[in-house]
mmCIF file of C-alpha atoms in Angstrom:
data_model
loop_
_atom_site.group_PDB
_atom_site.id
_atom_site.type_symbol
_atom_site.label_atom_id
_atom_site.label_comp_id
_atom_site.label_asym_id
_atom_site.label_seq_id
_atom_site.Cartn_x
_atom_site.Cartn_y
_atom_site.Cartn_z
ATOM 1 C CA ASP M 21 52.831 56.891 -14.028
ATOM 2 C CA VAL M 22 56.964 57.560 -14.717
ATOM 3 C CA LYS M 23 57.192 61.015 -12.300
ATOM 4 C CA VAL M 24 60.498 62.602 -13.155
ATOM 5 C CA THR M 25 61.339 65.640 -10.776
ATOM 6 C CA GLN M 26 63.646 67.640 -10.419
ATOM 7 C CA SER M 27 64.808 70.333 -7.533
ATOM 8 C CA SER M 28 64.516 74.050 -9.102
ATOM 9 C CA ARG M 29 62.557 75.413 -11.818
ATOM 10 C CA TYR M 30 63.652 78.256 -11.958
ATOM 11 C CA LEU M 31 67.383 79.516 -10.358
ATOM 12 C CA VAL M 32 68.980 82.853 -10.520
ATOM 13 C CA LYS M 33 73.633 82.169 -9.460
ATOM 14 C CA ARG M 34 75.890 84.558 -9.827
ATOM 15 C CA THR M 35 79.412 83.843 -12.856
ATOM 16 C CA GLY M 36 81.863 81.634 -10.538
ATOM 17 C CA GLU M 37 79.017 80.066 -7.905
ATOM 18 C CA LYS M 38 78.919 76.012 -7.580
ATOM 19 C CA VAL M 39 75.524 75.568 -9.125
ATOM 20 C CA PHE M 40 73.173 71.665 -8.074
ATOM 21 C CA LEU M 41 70.848 70.990 -10.410
ATOM 22 C CA GLU M 42 68.705 67.853 -9.149
ATOM 23 C CA CYS M 43 66.638 65.373 -10.250
ATOM 24 C CA VAL M 44 65.298 62.108 -9.143
ATOM 25 C CA GLN M 45 62.798 59.740 -10.935
ATOM 26 C CA ASP M 46 60.844 56.815 -8.950
ATOM 27 C CA MET M 47 60.644 53.956 -11.362
ATOM 28 C CA ASP M 48 63.590 52.442 -10.849
ATOM 29 C CA HIS M 49 64.866 52.918 -14.131
ATOM 30 C CA GLU M 50 68.777 52.108 -15.156
ATOM 31 C CA ASN M 51 69.251 55.154 -17.779
ATOM 32 C CA MET M 52 69.032 58.621 -16.461
ATOM 33 C CA PHE M 53 70.578 62.242 -18.718
ATOM 34 C CA TRP M 54 70.639 65.449 -18.396
ATOM 35 C CA TYR M 55 70.223 68.297 -21.687
ATOM 36 C CA ARG M 56 70.318 71.826 -22.053
ATOM 37 C CA GLN M 57 67.977 73.131 -24.615
ATOM 38 C CA ASP M 58 68.307 76.446 -26.270
ATOM 39 C CA PRO M 59 66.672 77.899 -28.760
ATOM 40 C CA GLY M 60 67.206 76.962 -32.285
ATOM 41 C CA LEU M 61 68.973 73.887 -31.369
ATOM 42 C CA GLY M 62 67.097 71.180 -29.707
ATOM 43 C CA LEU M 63 68.002 69.190 -26.689
ATOM 44 C CA ARG M 64 71.179 68.409 -27.033
ATOM 45 C CA LEU M 65 73.067 66.085 -23.854
ATOM 46 C CA ILE M 66 75.129 66.434 -21.903
ATOM 47 C CA TYR M 67 76.292 63.077 -19.642
ATOM 48 C CA PHE M 68 74.557 60.390 -18.817
ATOM 49 C CA SER M 69 74.578 57.555 -16.364
ATOM 50 C CA TYR M 70 73.676 54.111 -16.943
ATOM 51 C CA ASP M 71 73.552 52.475 -13.470
ATOM 52 C CA VAL M 72 74.762 53.779 -9.786
ATOM 53 C CA LYS M 73 78.753 55.653 -10.249
ATOM 54 C CA MET M 74 78.562 54.810 -14.178
ATOM 55 C CA LYS M 75 78.502 58.059 -15.761
ATOM 56 C CA GLU M 76 79.562 58.941 -19.750
ATOM 57 C CA LYS M 77 79.589 61.824 -21.761
ATOM 58 C CA GLY M 78 77.293 63.075 -24.212
ATOM 59 C CA ASP M 79 78.028 65.829 -26.779
ATOM 60 C CA ILE M 80 78.344 68.926 -24.872
ATOM 61 C CA PRO M 81 80.275 67.761 -20.924
ATOM 62 C CA GLU M 82 82.334 69.934 -20.911
ATOM 63 C CA GLY M 83 81.995 73.289 -18.215
ATOM 64 C CA TYR M 84 80.036 70.345 -16.072
ATOM 65 C CA SER M 85 80.038 67.120 -13.541
ATOM 66 C CA VAL M 86 78.048 64.895 -13.439
ATOM 67 C CA SER M 87 77.052 63.004 -9.959
ATOM 68 C CA ARG M 88 75.488 59.208 -9.638
ATOM 69 C CA GLU M 89 74.939 58.000 -5.638
ATOM 70 C CA LYS M 90 71.526 55.966 -5.367
ATOM 71 C CA LYS M 91 69.305 54.320 -8.896
ATOM 72 C CA GLU M 92 66.967 57.648 -8.241
ATOM 73 C CA ARG M 93 68.738 60.501 -7.742
ATOM 74 C CA PHE M 94 71.391 62.340 -10.907
ATOM 75 C CA SER M 95 72.718 65.201 -9.790
ATOM 76 C CA LEU M 96 74.502 67.804 -12.487
ATOM 77 C CA ILE M 97 76.977 70.142 -11.004
ATOM 78 C CA LEU M 98 77.943 73.538 -12.620
ATOM 79 C CA GLU M 99 81.751 73.895 -10.922
ATOM 80 C CA SER M 100 81.732 77.494 -11.624
ATOM 81 C CA ALA M 101 78.975 78.997 -13.973
ATOM 82 C CA SER M 102 79.191 80.975 -16.305
ATOM 83 C CA THR M 103 77.222 83.888 -18.663
ATOM 84 C CA ASN M 104 76.819 80.661 -21.161
ATOM 85 C CA GLN M 105 75.836 78.088 -18.847
ATOM 86 C CA THR M 106 72.703 80.346 -18.710
ATOM 87 C CA SER M 107 70.051 77.914 -20.242
ATOM 88 C CA MET M 108 66.972 74.992 -19.433
ATOM 89 C CA TYR M 109 68.299 72.253 -18.308
ATOM 90 C CA LEU M 110 65.988 69.492 -18.578
ATOM 91 C CA CYS M 111 66.338 65.583 -16.872
ATOM 92 C CA ALA M 112 64.993 62.386 -18.422
ATOM 93 C CA SER M 113 64.807 58.750 -17.435
ATOM 94 C CA SER M 114 64.828 54.903 -19.019
ATOM 95 C CA THR M 115 63.932 51.795 -18.502
ATOM 96 C CA ASN M 116 67.109 49.359 -20.140
ATOM 97 C CA ARG M 117 64.655 46.904 -21.540
ATOM 98 C CA GLY M 118 63.808 47.662 -25.217
ATOM 99 C CA PRO M 119 64.230 50.321 -27.175
ATOM 100 C CA TYR M 120 61.712 52.552 -25.484
ATOM 101 C CA GLU M 121 61.630 56.588 -24.442
ATOM 102 C CA GLN M 122 62.622 58.878 -22.316
ATOM 103 C CA TYR M 123 60.771 60.238 -19.638
ATOM 104 C CA PHE M 124 61.584 64.196 -19.208
ATOM 105 C CA GLY M 125 60.701 66.323 -15.953
ATOM 106 C CA PRO M 126 59.933 70.075 -16.084
ATOM 107 C CA GLY M 127 63.595 71.325 -16.511
ATOM 108 C CA THR M 128 65.617 73.706 -14.482
ATOM 109 C CA ARG M 129 65.882 77.619 -16.157
ATOM 110 C CA LEU M 130 69.407 78.453 -15.107
ATOM 111 C CA THR M 131 70.238 81.724 -15.529
ATOM 112 C CA VAL M 132 74.068 83.050 -14.573
ATOM 113 C CA THR M 133 74.309 86.806 -14.263
ATOM 114 C CA ALA I 18 75.822 59.252 -37.916
ATOM 115 C CA GLN I 19 72.136 60.106 -36.979
ATOM 116 C CA SER I 20 70.908 62.641 -36.929
ATOM 117 C CA VAL I 21 67.765 64.762 -37.262
ATOM 118 C CA THR I 22 66.283 67.427 -38.932
ATOM 119 C CA GLN I 23 63.029 69.324 -38.535
ATOM 120 C CA LEU I 24 62.298 71.178 -42.360
ATOM 121 C CA ASP I 25 60.305 74.464 -40.044
ATOM 122 C CA SER I 26 61.473 75.746 -37.463
ATOM 123 C CA GLN I 27 57.363 77.752 -37.508
ATOM 124 C CA VAL I 28 54.962 77.111 -38.199
ATOM 125 C CA PRO I 29 51.229 79.174 -38.532
ATOM 126 C CA VAL I 30 48.244 77.478 -38.614
ATOM 127 C CA PHE I 31 45.114 78.986 -37.956
ATOM 128 C CA GLU I 32 42.812 76.670 -35.368
ATOM 129 C CA GLU I 33 40.890 73.856 -37.081
ATOM 130 C CA ALA I 34 43.095 73.068 -40.390
ATOM 131 C CA PRO I 35 45.246 70.176 -40.843
ATOM 132 C CA VAL I 36 48.575 70.645 -40.176
ATOM 133 C CA GLU I 37 52.030 68.404 -40.744
ATOM 134 C CA LEU I 38 55.703 68.944 -39.551
ATOM 135 C CA ARG I 39 58.437 67.518 -41.050
ATOM 136 C CA CYS I 40 61.307 65.512 -39.961
ATOM 137 C CA ASN I 41 63.884 63.977 -41.862
ATOM 138 C CA TYR I 42 66.595 61.155 -40.380
ATOM 139 C CA SER I 43 69.830 60.190 -40.997
ATOM 140 C CA SER I 44 70.372 56.160 -38.638
ATOM 141 C CA SER I 45 72.513 53.697 -39.991
ATOM 142 C CA VAL I 46 71.605 51.134 -37.031
ATOM 143 C CA SER I 47 67.754 50.397 -36.391
ATOM 144 C CA VAL I 48 65.337 53.132 -36.576
ATOM 145 C CA TYR I 49 63.131 54.422 -33.654
ATOM 146 C CA LEU I 50 61.507 57.424 -33.833
ATOM 147 C CA PHE I 51 59.618 59.132 -31.400
ATOM 148 C CA TRP I 52 57.934 62.720 -32.056
ATOM 149 C CA TYR I 53 57.561 65.132 -28.481
ATOM 150 C CA VAL I 54 55.362 68.059 -27.203
ATOM 151 C CA GLN I 55 56.704 70.545 -24.721
ATOM 152 C CA TYR I 56 54.151 73.080 -24.033
ATOM 153 C CA PRO I 57 55.225 76.444 -22.350
ATOM 154 C CA ASN I 58 57.242 75.799 -18.861
ATOM 155 C CA GLN I 59 57.088 72.166 -19.078
ATOM 156 C CA GLY I 60 58.975 69.300 -20.147
ATOM 157 C CA LEU I 61 58.739 67.218 -22.891
ATOM 158 C CA GLN I 62 56.072 64.562 -22.877
ATOM 159 C CA LEU I 63 55.771 61.679 -25.389
ATOM 160 C CA LEU I 64 53.158 62.275 -28.738
ATOM 161 C CA LEU I 65 54.138 58.500 -30.142
ATOM 162 C CA LYS I 66 56.548 56.426 -31.321
ATOM 163 C CA TYR I 67 57.927 54.150 -34.051
ATOM 164 C CA LEU I 68 59.263 51.091 -33.364
ATOM 165 C CA SER I 69 57.889 48.610 -35.904
ATOM 166 C CA GLY I 70 55.768 47.497 -37.617
ATOM 167 C CA SER I 71 52.612 49.616 -38.514
ATOM 168 C CA THR I 72 54.647 52.267 -40.505
ATOM 169 C CA LEU I 73 51.241 55.038 -39.465
ATOM 170 C CA VAL I 74 51.529 55.581 -36.119
ATOM 171 C CA LYS I 75 49.115 56.993 -33.375
ATOM 172 C CA GLY I 76 49.620 58.489 -30.571
ATOM 173 C CA ILE I 77 47.513 61.701 -28.062
ATOM 174 C CA ASN I 78 45.822 64.320 -28.926
ATOM 175 C CA GLY I 79 44.727 63.524 -31.903
ATOM 176 C CA PHE I 80 48.358 63.292 -33.707
ATOM 177 C CA GLU I 81 49.176 60.484 -35.595
ATOM 178 C CA ALA I 82 53.346 59.569 -37.557
ATOM 179 C CA GLU I 83 53.840 58.171 -40.674
ATOM 180 C CA PHE I 84 56.970 56.460 -41.063
ATOM 181 C CA ASN I 85 58.466 56.517 -45.334
ATOM 182 C CA LYS I 86 61.844 54.735 -45.087
ATOM 183 C CA SER I 87 62.739 54.951 -48.718
ATOM 184 C CA GLN I 88 62.569 58.586 -47.981
ATOM 185 C CA THR I 89 64.178 58.718 -44.415
ATOM 186 C CA SER I 90 61.090 60.641 -43.023
ATOM 187 C CA PHE I 91 58.989 60.258 -39.849
ATOM 188 C CA HIS I 92 55.864 63.793 -40.521
ATOM 189 C CA LEU I 93 53.662 64.670 -38.120
ATOM 190 C CA ARG I 94 50.264 65.388 -38.345
ATOM 191 C CA LYS I 95 47.112 66.395 -37.377
ATOM 192 C CA PRO I 96 43.766 67.033 -39.416
ATOM 193 C CA SER I 97 42.350 69.741 -37.512
ATOM 194 C CA VAL I 98 44.346 71.310 -34.930
ATOM 195 C CA HIS I 99 43.233 73.080 -31.576
ATOM 196 C CA ILE I 100 44.249 76.400 -29.714
ATOM 197 C CA SER I 101 45.849 74.191 -27.231
ATOM 198 C CA ASP I 102 48.024 72.527 -29.958
ATOM 199 C CA THR I 103 50.283 76.044 -29.814
ATOM 200 C CA ALA I 104 53.569 74.034 -27.638
ATOM 201 C CA GLU I 105 56.659 72.773 -29.528
ATOM 202 C CA TYR I 106 57.449 69.289 -30.674
ATOM 203 C CA PHE I 107 60.606 68.017 -31.698
ATOM 204 C CA CYS I 108 61.335 65.302 -33.723
ATOM 205 C CA ALA I 109 63.812 62.423 -31.880
ATOM 206 C CA VAL I 110 66.148 59.118 -33.633
ATOM 207 C CA ARG I 111 67.513 56.891 -30.991
ATOM 208 C CA ARG I 112 70.987 56.365 -31.039
ATOM 209 C CA GLY I 113 73.015 53.540 -31.695
ATOM 210 C CA GLY I 114 74.965 52.448 -28.097
ATOM 211 C CA GLY I 115 72.848 51.302 -26.340
ATOM 212 C CA TYR I 116 70.586 53.366 -23.157
ATOM 213 C CA ASN I 117 68.245 54.676 -25.111
ATOM 214 C CA LYS I 118 70.218 57.577 -26.293
ATOM 215 C CA LEU I 119 68.100 60.135 -28.640
ATOM 216 C CA ILE I 120 69.481 62.250 -30.646
ATOM 217 C CA PHE I 121 66.812 65.214 -31.244
ATOM 218 C CA GLY I 122 65.554 67.646 -34.243
ATOM 219 C CA ALA I 123 65.633 71.522 -33.389
ATOM 220 C CA GLY I 124 62.117 71.753 -32.718
ATOM 221 C CA THR I 125 59.426 72.884 -34.861
ATOM 222 C CA ARG I 126 57.241 76.068 -33.311
ATOM 223 C CA LEU I 127 53.569 75.265 -33.791
ATOM 224 C CA ALA I 128 51.200 78.604 -33.092
ATOM 225 C CA VAL I 129 47.266 78.145 -33.802
ATOM 226 C CA HIS I 130 45.464 80.797 -34.305
ATOM 227 C CA PRO I 131 41.884 81.481 -34.106
#
């Protein structure tokens, strides 16, 4: 079974703090994704990576950056957290061979106060 | 450009009743469609997918969906729901440009009442 894990289930940070969210997958997938989930908006893509050190912006990259130094690990960084970044963050991974589904981690609920 | 519209934000239903969750898509590329389920405080889990072939797709937990190209729809159905089906359901379509990127709908919250 594919397993995607995220470093924290719940996180509370203060405005202006630097925040790291980490995601690890164990299926040797090429692609990894970060989404944020907000009520009524579904999942919106923040960034994705298709290989080590390779990344592309998604639909809402402002205020975020990412890092992929190893194939299995994909980090989302909030350089200076703001209250409008309070959300559920979901990590996913997929193979690059064929039109296959994405596999999701359990999510991190981030609250910025 | 691709997009996904889930026509109902909430669907209340009684246990053992049938349910249909509606999804319409637009896509200018080959269509690959997915339904995911999210139980409370969990990540998303794949229910079923349409890649090609038969337009009726069967998934886990007794769910099925029908791909209708002329109506650009991919509605999810279950003939008899259980309390445990209470969850949020997301329809998604694969984007163009490779890498298996998806576009998700806004979600439909299914509430099953006893």
